[in-house]
Coordinates of C-alpha atoms and ligand atoms in Angstrom, one line a residue:
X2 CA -20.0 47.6 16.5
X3 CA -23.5 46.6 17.3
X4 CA -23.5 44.7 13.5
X5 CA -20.3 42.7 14.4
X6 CA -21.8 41.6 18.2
X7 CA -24.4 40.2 16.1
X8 CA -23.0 38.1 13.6
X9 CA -20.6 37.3 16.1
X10 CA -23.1 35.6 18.3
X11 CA -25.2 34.1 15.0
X12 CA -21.7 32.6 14.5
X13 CA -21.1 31.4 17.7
X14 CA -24.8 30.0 17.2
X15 CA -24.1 28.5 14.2
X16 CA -20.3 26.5 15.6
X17 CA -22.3 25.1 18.5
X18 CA -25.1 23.9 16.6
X19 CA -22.2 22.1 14.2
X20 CA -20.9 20.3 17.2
X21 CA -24.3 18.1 17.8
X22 CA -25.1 18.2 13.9
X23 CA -21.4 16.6 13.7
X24 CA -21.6 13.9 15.8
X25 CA -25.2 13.0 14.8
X26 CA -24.0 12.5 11.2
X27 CA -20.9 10.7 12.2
X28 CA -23.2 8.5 13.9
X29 CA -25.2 8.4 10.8
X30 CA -22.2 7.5 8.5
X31 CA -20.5 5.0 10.6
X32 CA -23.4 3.1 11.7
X33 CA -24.9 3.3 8.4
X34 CA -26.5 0.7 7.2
X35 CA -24.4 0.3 3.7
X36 CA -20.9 1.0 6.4
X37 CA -22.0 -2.0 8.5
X38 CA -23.3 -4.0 5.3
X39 CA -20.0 -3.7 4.1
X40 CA -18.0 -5.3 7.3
X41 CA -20.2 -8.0 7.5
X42 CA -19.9 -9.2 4.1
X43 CA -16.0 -9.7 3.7
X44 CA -16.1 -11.3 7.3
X45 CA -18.8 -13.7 5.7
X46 CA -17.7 -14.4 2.5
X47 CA -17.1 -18.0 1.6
X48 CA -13.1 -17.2 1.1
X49 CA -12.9 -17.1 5.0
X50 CA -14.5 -20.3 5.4
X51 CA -16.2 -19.8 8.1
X52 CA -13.3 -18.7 10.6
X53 CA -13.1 -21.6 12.5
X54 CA -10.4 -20.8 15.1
X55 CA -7.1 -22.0 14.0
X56 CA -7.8 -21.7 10.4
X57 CA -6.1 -19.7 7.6
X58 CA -10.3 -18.1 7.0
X59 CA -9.9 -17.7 10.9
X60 CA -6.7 -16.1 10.6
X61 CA -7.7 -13.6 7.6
X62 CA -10.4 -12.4 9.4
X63 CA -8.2 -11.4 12.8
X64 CA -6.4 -9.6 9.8
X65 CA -8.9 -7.7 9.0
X66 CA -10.4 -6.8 12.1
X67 CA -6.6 -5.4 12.7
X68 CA -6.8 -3.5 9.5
X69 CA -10.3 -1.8 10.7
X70 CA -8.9 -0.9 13.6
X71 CA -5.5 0.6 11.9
X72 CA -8.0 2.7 10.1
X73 CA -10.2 3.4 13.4
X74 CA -6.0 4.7 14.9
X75 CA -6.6 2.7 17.6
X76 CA -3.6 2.2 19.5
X77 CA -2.2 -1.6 20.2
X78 CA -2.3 -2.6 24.1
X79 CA 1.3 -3.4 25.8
X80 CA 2.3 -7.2 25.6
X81 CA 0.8 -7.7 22.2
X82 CA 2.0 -8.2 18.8
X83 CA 0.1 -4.7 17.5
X84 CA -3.0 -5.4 17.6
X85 CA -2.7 -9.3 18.0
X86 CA -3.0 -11.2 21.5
X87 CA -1.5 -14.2 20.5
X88 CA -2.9 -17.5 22.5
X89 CA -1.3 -20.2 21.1
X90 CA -0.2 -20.8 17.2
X91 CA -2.6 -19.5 15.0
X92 CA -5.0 -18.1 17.2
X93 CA -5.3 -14.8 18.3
X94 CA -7.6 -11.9 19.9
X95 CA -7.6 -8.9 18.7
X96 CA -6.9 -5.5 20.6
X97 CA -7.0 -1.9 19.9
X98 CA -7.5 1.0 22.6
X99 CA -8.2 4.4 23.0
X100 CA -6.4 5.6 25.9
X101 CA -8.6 7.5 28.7
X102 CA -8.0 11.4 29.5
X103 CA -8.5 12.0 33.0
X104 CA -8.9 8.1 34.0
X105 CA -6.7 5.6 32.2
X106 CA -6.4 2.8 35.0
X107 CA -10.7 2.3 34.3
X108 CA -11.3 0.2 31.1
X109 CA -14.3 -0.3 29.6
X110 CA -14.6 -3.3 27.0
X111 CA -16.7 -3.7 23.7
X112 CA -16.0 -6.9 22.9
X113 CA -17.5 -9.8 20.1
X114 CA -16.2 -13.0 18.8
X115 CA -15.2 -13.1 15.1
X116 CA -14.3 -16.8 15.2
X117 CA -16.9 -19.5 13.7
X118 CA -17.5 -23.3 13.7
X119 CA -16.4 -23.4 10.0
X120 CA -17.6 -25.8 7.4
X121 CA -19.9 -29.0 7.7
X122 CA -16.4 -30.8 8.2
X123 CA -15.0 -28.5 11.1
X124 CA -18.5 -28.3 12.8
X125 CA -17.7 -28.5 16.5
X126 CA -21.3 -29.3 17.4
X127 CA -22.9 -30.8 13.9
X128 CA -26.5 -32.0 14.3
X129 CA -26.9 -28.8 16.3
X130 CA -28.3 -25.8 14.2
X131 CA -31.6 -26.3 12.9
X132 CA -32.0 -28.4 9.9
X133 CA -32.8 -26.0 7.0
X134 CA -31.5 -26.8 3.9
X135 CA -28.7 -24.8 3.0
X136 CA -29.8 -22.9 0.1
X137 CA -26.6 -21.9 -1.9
X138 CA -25.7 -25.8 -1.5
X139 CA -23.1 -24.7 0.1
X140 CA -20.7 -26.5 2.9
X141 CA -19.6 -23.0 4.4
X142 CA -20.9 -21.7 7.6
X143 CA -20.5 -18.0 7.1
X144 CA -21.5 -16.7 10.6
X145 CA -23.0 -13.5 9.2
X146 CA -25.1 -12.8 12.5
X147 CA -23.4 -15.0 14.7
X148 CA -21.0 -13.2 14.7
X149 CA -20.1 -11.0 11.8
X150 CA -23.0 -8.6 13.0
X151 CA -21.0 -8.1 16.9
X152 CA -17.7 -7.3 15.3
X153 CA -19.1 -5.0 12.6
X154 CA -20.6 -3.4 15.9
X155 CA -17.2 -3.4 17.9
X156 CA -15.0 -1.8 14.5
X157 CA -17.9 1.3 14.0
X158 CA -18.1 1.7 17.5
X159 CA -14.4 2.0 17.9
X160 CA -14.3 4.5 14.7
X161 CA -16.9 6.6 16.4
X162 CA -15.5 6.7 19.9
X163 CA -12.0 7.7 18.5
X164 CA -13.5 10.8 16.4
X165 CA -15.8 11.6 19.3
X166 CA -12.9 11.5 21.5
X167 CA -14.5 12.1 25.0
X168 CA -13.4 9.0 26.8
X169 CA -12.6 9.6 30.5
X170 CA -11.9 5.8 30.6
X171 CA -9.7 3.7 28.5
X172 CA -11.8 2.3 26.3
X173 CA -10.5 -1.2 24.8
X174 CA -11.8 -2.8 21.6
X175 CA -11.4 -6.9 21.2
X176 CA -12.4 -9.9 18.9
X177 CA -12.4 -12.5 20.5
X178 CA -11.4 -15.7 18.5
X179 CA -11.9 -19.3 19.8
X180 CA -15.6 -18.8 21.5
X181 CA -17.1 -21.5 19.5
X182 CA -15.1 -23.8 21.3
X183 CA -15.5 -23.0 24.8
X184 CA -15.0 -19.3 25.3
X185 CA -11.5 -20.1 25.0
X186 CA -10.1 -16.7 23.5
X187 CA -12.0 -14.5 26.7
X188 CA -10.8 -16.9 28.9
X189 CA -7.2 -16.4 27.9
X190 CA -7.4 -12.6 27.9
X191 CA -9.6 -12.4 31.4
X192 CA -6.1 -13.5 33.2
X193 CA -3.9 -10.9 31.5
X194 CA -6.1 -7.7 32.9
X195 CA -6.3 -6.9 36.6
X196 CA -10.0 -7.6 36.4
X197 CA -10.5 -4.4 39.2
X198 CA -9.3 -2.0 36.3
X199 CA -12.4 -3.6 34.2
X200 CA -15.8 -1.3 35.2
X201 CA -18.0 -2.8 32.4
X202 CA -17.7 -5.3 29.6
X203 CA -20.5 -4.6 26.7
X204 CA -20.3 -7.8 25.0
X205 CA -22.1 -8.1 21.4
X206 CA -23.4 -11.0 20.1
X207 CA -26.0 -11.3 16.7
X208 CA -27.8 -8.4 16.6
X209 CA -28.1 -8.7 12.5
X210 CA -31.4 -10.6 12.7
X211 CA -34.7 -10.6 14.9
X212 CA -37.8 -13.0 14.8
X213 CA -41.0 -12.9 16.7
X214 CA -41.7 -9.2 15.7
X215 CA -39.0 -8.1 18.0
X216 CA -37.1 -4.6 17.8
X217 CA -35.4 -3.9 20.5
X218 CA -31.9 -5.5 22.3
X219 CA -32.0 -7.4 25.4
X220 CA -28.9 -7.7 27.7
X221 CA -28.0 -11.2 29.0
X222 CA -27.7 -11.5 33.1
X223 CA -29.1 -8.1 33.7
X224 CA -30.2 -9.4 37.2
X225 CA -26.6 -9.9 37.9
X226 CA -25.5 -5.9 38.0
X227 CA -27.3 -2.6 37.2
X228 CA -25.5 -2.5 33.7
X229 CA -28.9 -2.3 32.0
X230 CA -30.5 0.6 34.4
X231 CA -27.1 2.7 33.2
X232 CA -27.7 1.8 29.6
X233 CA -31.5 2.9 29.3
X234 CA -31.0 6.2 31.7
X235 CA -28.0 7.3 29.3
X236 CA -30.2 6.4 26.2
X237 CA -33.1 8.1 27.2
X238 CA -31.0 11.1 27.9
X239 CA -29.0 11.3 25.2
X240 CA -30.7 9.8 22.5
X241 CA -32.2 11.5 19.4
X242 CA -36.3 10.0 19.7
X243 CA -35.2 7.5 22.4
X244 CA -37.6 4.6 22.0
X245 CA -38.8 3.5 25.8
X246 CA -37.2 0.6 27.6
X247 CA -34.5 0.6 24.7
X248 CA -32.7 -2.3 26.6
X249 CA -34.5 -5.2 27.9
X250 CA -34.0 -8.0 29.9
X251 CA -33.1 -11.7 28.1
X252 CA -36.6 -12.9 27.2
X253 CA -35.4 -16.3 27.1
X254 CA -34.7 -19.2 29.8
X255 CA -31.2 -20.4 27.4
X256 CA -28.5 -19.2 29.7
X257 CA -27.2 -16.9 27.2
X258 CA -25.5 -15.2 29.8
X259 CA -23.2 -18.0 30.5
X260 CA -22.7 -18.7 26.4
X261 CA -20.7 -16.3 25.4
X262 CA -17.2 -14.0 26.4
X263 CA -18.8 -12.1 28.8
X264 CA -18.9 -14.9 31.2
X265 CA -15.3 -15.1 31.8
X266 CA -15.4 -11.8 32.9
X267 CA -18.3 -12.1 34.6
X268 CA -17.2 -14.9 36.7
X269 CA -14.3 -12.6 38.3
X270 CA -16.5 -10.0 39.1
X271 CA -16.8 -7.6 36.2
X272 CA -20.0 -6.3 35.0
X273 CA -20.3 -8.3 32.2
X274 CA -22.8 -8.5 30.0
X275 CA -23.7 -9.5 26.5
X276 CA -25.9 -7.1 24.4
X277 CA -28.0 -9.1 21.6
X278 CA -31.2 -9.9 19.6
X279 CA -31.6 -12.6 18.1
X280 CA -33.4 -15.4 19.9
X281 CA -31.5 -18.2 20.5
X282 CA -34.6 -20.3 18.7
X283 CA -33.7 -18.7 15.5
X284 CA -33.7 -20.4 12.6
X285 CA -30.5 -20.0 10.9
X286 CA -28.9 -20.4 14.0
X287 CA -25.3 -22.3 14.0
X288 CA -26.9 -22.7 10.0
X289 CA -25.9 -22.8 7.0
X290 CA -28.0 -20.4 5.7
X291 CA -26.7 -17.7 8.0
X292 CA -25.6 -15.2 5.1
X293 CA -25.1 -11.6 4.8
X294 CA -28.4 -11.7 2.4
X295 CA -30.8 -12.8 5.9
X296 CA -29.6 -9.8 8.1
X297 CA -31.4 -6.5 8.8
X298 CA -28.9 -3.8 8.7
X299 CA -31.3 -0.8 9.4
X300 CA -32.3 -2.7 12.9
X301 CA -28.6 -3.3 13.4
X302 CA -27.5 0.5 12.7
X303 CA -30.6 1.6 15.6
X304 CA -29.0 -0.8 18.2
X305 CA -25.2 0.2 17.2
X306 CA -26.5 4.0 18.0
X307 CA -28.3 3.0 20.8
X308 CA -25.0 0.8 22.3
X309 CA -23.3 4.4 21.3
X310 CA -25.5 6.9 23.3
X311 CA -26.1 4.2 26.1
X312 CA -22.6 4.1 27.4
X313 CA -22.0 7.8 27.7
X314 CA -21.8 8.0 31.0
X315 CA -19.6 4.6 31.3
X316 CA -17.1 6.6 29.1
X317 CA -17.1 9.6 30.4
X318 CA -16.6 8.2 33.5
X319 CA -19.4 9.4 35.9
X320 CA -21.2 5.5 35.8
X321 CA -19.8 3.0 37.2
X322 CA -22.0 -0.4 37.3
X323 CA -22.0 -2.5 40.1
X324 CA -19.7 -5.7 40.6
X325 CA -21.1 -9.0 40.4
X326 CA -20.7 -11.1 43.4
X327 CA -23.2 -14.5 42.7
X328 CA -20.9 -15.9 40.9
X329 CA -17.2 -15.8 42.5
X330 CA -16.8 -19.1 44.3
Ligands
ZN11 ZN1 -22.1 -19.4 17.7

């Protein structure tokens, strides 16, 4: 008797001790560094041609995000085509959910643009960019941070919140196509949701490369809600050796905040915010040098894990940020 109580309870010891292990090494699979190389570099490759929105290279890449997140079993959101929001011919955001437990109505968003400005002869905003000299010789922008590195982000984090499966919330995973060209994709999307039913959008935008000697993510607007106080209490929590201030405010006076999908949402009230790190002074920038080869996948596995432990709460459904009022007119 006394023998089994024992190894009972060094079994018992040993399951609960699997749980954490578990989820610490899917983390350490699905944001590895090889697993997020791997993304990046067919979203980059020259056969996509840079996904400029409207494109067949545009198009192939929505294809594969949908793929990812078939493999992810996300599930495809009512009034799309699967997993494709179509906005016109040929262009198309891409949706998968995972359906909340105890509160489906809330939705919270991870969200990144897969679109690009294309090739020196699609360039929206040529002249723009930096003027580096491209060094394959090539005429392909391949948008490996900007923003290969956000959508790699959006398909592990999906992959990890479906096996983790403790969502409260509805949580709803999108590329966005069409944001080089004025946001356009978000835009679309933002009047489909009741924006109520939207408690946070964590918007990713190049996190594959850093300058300046900087390690650590900032969050665009984080005046305009207390998204970022949720972030770094959940982090410090949660995370294995959380780093101090893990999320800090935009550095910069570029109105990134306004620059990329998260201001469509923003602007109807919705905590919306984008979560990045490179500055927008970088020098492969809108360049043609901005290849697979020039990103740090080791820096973008820490901020993926810390986006991960961050938004427990948001998940689970016990934080909700607050809305943002400044900018409804
Ligand atoms: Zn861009």
């Amino acid at each position: 008797m006394r023998f089994f109580i024992k190894s009972f309870l060094v079994l018992q010891f040993v399951f609960s001790f699997s749980i954490v292990k578990g989820q610490s090494s899917l983390a350490d699979s699905l944001f590895h560094p090889d697993s997020l190389r791997n993304i990046v570099e067919v979203l980059a490759s020259d056969s996509l041609e840079g996904r400029f929105t409207g494109t067949a290279g545009n198009l192939k890449a929505a294809y594969l995000i949908a793929d990812e997140f078939k493999k992810a079993k996300l599930n495809p959101v009512a009034g799309n085509k699967g997993f494709f929001q179509e906005i016109k011919p040929a262009w198309f955001n891409v949706i998968g959910a995972i359906k909340g437990r105890s509160k489906p109505g809330q939705i919270i968003i991870f969200s990144a643009h897969y679109d690009h400005i294309g090739t020196t002869e699609t360039n929206p905003y040529p002249g723009l960019g930096g003027n580096a000299i491209a060094e394959k010789k090539d005429k392909i922008y391949n948008g490996a941070n900007d923003n290969a590195s956000g959508v790699a982000a959006v398909i592990s984090l999906a992959k990890y919140f479906k096996q983790t499966e403790n969502n409260e919330r509805t949580l709803i995973f999108i590329g966005f196509t069409g944001e080089e060209m004025g946001l356009l994709g978000s835009k679309y999307l933002v009047n489909v949701f009741e924006p109520d039913s939207i408690v946070a959008v964590i918007n990713i935008e190049m996190i594959g490369r850093t300058d300046q000697g900087k390690s650590k993510p900032f969050i665009t607007g984080a005046e305009f809600s207390d998204l970022k106080n949720i972030l770094n209490n959940n982090y410090k929590t949660y995370a294995d050796k959380p780093e101090k201030e893990f999320f800090k405010k935009d550095p910069y006076q570029q109105s990134l905040f306004t620059r990329s999908d998260n201001y469509s949402f923003a602007l109807k009230g919705v905590p919306a915010h984008s979560i990045m790190q490179t500055s927008p002074y970088d020098k492969y920038y809108h360049n043609l040098n901005d290849e697979t080869e020039t990103l740090d996948f080791v820096l973008m596995k820490k901020i993926i894990y810390g986006i991960a432990i961050g938004t427990t709460g948001l998940i689970k459904g016990t934080d909700t940020p607050t809305r943002i009022k400044e900018l409804i007119k």
